[in-house]
Short mmCIF file of C-alpha atoms in Angstrom, two decimals:
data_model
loop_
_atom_site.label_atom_id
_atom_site.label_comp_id
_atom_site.label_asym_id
_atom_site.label_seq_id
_atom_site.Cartn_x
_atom_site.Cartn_y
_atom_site.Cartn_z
CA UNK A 1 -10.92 0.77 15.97
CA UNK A 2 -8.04 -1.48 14.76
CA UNK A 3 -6.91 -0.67 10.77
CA UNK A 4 -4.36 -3.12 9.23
CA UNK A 5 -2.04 -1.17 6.74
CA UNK A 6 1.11 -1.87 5.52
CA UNK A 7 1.16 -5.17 7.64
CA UNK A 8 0.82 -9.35 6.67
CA UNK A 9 -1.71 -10.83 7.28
CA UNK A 10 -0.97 -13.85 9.41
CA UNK A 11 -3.24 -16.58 7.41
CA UNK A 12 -1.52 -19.32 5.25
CA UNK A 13 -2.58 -18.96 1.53
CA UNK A 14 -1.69 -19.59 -1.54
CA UNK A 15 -1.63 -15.68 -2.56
CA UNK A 16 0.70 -15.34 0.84
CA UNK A 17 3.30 -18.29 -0.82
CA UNK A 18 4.14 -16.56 -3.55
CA UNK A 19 7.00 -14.44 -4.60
CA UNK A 20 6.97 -11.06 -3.72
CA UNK A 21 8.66 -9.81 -7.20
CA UNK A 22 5.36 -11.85 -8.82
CA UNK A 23 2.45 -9.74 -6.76
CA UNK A 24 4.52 -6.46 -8.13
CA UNK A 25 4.83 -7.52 -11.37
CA UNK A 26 0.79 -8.20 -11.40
CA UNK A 27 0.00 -5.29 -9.52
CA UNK A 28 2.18 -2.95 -12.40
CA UNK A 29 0.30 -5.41 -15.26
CA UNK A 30 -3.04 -4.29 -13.51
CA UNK A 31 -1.60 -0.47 -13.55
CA UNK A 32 -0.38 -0.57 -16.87
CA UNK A 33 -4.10 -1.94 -18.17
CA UNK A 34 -6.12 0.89 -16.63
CA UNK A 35 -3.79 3.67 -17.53
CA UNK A 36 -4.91 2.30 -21.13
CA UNK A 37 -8.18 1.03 -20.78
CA UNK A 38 -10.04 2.78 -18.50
CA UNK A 39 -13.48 1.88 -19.14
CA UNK A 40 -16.39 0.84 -16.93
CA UNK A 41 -16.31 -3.16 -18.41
CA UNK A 42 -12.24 -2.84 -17.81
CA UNK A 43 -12.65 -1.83 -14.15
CA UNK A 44 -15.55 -4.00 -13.29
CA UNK A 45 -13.63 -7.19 -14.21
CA UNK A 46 -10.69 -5.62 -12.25
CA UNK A 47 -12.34 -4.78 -9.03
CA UNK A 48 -13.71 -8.87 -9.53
CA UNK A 49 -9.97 -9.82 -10.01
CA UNK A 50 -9.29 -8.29 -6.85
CA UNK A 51 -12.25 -9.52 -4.66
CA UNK A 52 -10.94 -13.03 -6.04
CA UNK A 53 -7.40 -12.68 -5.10
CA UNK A 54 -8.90 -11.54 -1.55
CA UNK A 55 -10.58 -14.44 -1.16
CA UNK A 56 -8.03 -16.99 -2.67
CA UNK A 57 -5.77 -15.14 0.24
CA UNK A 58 -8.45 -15.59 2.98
CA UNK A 59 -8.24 -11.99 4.25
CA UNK A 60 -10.87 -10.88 6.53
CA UNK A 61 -13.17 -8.08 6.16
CA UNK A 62 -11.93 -6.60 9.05
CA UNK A 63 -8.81 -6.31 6.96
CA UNK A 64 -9.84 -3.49 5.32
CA UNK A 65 -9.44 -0.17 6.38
CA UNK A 66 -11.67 2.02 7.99
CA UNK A 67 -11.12 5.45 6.13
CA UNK A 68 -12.01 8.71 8.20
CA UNK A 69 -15.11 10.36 7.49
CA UNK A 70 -13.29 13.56 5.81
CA UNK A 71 -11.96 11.26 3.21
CA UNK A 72 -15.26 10.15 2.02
CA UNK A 73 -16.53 13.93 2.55
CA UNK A 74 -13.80 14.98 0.33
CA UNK A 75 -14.91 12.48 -2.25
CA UNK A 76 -18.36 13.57 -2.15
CA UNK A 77 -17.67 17.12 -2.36
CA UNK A 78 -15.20 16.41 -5.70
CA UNK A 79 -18.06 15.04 -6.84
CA UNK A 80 -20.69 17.81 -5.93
CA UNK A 81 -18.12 20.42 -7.29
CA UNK A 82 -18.24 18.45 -11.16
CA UNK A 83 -22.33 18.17 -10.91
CA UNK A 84 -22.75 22.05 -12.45
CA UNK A 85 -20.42 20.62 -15.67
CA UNK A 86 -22.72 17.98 -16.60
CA UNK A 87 -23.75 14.36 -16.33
CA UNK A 88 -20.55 13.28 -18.37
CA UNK A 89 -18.09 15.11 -16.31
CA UNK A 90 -19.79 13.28 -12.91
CA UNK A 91 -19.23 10.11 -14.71
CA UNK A 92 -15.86 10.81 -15.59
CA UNK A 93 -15.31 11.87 -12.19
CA UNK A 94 -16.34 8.33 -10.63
CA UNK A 95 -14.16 6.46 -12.90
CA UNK A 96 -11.22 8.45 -12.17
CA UNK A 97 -12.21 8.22 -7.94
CA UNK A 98 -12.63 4.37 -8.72
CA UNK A 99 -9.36 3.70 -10.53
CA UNK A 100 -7.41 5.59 -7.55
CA UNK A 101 -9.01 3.22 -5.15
CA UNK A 102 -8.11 -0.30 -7.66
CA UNK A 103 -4.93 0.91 -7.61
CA UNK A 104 -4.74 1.71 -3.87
CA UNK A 105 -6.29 -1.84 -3.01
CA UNK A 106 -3.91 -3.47 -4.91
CA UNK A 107 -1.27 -1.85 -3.16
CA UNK A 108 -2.50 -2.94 -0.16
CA UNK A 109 -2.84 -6.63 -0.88
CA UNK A 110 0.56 -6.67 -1.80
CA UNK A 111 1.34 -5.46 1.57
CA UNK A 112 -1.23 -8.24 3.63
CA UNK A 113 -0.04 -10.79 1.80
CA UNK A 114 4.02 -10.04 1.97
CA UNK A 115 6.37 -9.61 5.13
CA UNK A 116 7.87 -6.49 5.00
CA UNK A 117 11.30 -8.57 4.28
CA UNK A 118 10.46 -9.87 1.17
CA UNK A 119 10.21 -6.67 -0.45
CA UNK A 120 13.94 -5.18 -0.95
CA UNK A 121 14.95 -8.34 -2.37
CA UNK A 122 12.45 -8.50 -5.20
CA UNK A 123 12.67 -5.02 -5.73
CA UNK A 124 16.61 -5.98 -5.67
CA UNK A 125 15.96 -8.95 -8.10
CA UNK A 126 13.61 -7.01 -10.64
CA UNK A 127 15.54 -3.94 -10.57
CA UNK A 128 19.06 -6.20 -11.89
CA UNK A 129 19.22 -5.09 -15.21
CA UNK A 130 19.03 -1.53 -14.65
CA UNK A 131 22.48 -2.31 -12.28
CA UNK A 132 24.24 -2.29 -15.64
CA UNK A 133 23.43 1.77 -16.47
CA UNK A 134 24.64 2.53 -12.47
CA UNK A 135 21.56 3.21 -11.10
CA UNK A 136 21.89 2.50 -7.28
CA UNK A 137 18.87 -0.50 -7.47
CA UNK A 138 19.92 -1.87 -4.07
CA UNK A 139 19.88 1.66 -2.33
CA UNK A 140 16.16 2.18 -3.70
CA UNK A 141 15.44 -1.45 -2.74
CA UNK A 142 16.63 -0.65 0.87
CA UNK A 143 15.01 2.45 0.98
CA UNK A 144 11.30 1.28 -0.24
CA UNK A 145 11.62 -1.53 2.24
CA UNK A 146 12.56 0.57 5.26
CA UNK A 147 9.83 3.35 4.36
CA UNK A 148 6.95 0.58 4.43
CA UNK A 149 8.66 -0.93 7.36
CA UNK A 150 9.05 2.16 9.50
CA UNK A 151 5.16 3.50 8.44
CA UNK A 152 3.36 1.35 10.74
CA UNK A 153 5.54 1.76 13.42
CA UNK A 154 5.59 6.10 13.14
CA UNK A 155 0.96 5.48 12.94
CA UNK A 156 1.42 3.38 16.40
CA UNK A 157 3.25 5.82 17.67
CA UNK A 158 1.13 8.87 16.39
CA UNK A 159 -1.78 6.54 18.15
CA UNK A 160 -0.16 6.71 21.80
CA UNK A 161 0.65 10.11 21.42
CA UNK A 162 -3.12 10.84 21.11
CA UNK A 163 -4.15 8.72 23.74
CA UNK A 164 -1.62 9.70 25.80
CA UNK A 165 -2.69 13.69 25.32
CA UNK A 166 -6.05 12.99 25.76
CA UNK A 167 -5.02 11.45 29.48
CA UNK A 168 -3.07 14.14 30.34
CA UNK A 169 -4.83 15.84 32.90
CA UNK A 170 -5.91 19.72 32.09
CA UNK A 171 -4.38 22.72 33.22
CA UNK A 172 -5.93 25.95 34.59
CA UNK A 173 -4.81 27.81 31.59
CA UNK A 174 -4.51 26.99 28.38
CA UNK A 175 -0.89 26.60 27.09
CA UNK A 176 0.65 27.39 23.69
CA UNK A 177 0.42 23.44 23.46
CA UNK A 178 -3.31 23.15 24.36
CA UNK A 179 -4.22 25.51 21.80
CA UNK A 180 -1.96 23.73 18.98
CA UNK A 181 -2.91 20.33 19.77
CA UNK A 182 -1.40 19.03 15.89
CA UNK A 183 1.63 20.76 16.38
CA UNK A 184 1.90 19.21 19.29
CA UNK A 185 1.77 15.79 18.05
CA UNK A 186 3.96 16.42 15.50
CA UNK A 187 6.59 17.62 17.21
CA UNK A 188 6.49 14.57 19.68
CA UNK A 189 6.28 11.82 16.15
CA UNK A 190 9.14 13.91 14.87
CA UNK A 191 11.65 12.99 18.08
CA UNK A 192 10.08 9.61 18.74
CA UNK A 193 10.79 8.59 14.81
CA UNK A 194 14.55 10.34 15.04
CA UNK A 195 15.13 8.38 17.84
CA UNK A 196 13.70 4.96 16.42
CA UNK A 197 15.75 6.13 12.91
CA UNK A 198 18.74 6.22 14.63
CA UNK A 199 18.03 3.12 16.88
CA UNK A 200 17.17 1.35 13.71
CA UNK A 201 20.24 2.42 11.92
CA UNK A 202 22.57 1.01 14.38
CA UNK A 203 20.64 -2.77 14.47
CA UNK A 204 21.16 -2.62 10.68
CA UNK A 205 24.88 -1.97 11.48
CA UNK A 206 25.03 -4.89 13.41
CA UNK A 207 23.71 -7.04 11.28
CA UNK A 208 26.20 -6.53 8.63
CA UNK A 209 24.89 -3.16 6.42
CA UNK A 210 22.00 -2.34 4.54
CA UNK A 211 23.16 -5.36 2.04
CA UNK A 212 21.60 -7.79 4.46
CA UNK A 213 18.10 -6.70 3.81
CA UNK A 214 18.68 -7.86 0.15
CA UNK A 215 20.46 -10.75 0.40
CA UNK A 216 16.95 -12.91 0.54
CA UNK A 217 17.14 -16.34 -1.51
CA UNK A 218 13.06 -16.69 -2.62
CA UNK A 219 12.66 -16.17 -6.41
CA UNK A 220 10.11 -16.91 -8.53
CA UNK A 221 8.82 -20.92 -8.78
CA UNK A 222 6.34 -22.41 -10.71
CA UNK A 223 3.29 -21.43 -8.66
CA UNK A 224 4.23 -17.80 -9.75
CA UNK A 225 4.75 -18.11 -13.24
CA UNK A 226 1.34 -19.60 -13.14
CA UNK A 227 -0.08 -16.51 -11.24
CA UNK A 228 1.23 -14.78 -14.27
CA UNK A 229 -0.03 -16.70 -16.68
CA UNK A 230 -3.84 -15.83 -15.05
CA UNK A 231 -2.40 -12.38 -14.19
CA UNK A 232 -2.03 -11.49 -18.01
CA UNK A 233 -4.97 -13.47 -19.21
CA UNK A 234 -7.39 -11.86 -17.18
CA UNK A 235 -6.08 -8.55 -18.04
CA UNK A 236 -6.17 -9.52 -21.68
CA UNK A 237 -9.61 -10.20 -21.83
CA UNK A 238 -10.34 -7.11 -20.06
CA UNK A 239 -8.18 -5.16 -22.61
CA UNK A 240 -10.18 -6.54 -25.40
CA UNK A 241 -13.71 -6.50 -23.62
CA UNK A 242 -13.14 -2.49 -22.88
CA UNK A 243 -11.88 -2.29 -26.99
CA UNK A 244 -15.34 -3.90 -28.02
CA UNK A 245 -17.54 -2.43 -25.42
#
């Protein structure tokens, strides 16, 4: 079972050419109109945005993740637990579950349709102005980057070490790690990402500092301002549909 998080999609599109800093400014626009719109015509047109933008980007479905069952059990059982408090309450319940889930997918198609490189430097390039007060914008930049970099690579590894204790052949009795098979794990993810931390610390080094992963010369062009333009009219029209509905 192969799940694609936090990882480009390797198709050409016009969603994949533009600027990084221009998906994250849509993606807090899209934020920013649920927070104060919540309602059922406001998300509907959403989730259509998004299944647009998906196809304009040419992702497949088998792009999308495969959630375990206990996350959809967990749902469920939120929404059991609300059923005694009324019909309302349920309702309210589903909107809230759905605007967690816009706001997850729209995460995520910021992450299939970006490399991982392109991210410090727009976070770099939106986050100028706030250079002027001293906050460290570069340091967050470079931190955000490396986090959504290194995620994949710590869930690989996580993967092996579960294949690789399911191979391991069984002993006659049953160890302190047999019986702790998550603590196991964990333990082994913990040195495996030190190790890769430390491995990945000295590349950066070499390259010439954490400044490097900044230092990226794509900025916005017309094709994004455009995505804007559609960006805030579509979440305009939402705005006033939920208002009148």
């Amino acid at each position: 079972m192969s799940t694609v998080l936090l990882r480009v999609v390797p198709v050409d599109s016009p969603i994949h050419r533009l600027w990084a800093g221009t998906k994250m400014i849509a993606a807090f626009l899209i934020s920013l109109l649920l927070m104060l719109q919540p309602a059922w015509p406001v998300l509907g047109v959403v989730v259509a945005f998004l299944v647009a933008i998906a196809l304009i980007a040419r992702l497949p479905l088998s792009t999308l993740p495969r959630l375990p069952w206990w996350f959809w059990g967990l749902i469920v059982l939120g929404g059991l637990i609300t059923v005694p408090t009324g019909g309302t309450a349920v309702l309210r319940y589903i909107q809230v579950t759905l605007f967690g889930l816009i706001l997850l997918t729209t995460s995520f198609l910021i992450t299939w349709t970006t490399p991982m490189s392109e991210i410090a430097p727009a976070l770099a390039k939106l986050g100028a102005p706030l250079r002027r007060l001293g906050i460290p914008v570069d340091e967050w930049a470079v931190v955000v980057a490396l986090t959504l970099r290194g995620l994949p690579l710590l869930m690989d590894e996580i993967r092996i070490l579960r294949a690789a204790r399911k191979l391991r052949p069984k002993s006659g009795g049953i160890t302190h790690a047999d019986a702790n098979p998550l603590v196991d794990i964990l333990t082994a993810a913990m040195a495996v990402a030190t190790r890769r931390a430390g491995e990945l610390g000295e590349a950066i080094t070499a390259r010439g500092g954490t400044g490097e992963l900044t230092a990226h010369p794509a900025r916005a062009r017309r094709a994004d301002f455009v995505a804007l333009v559609v960006v805030i009219v579509v979440c305009s029209g939402a705005g006033m549909l939920g208002v009148l509905l």
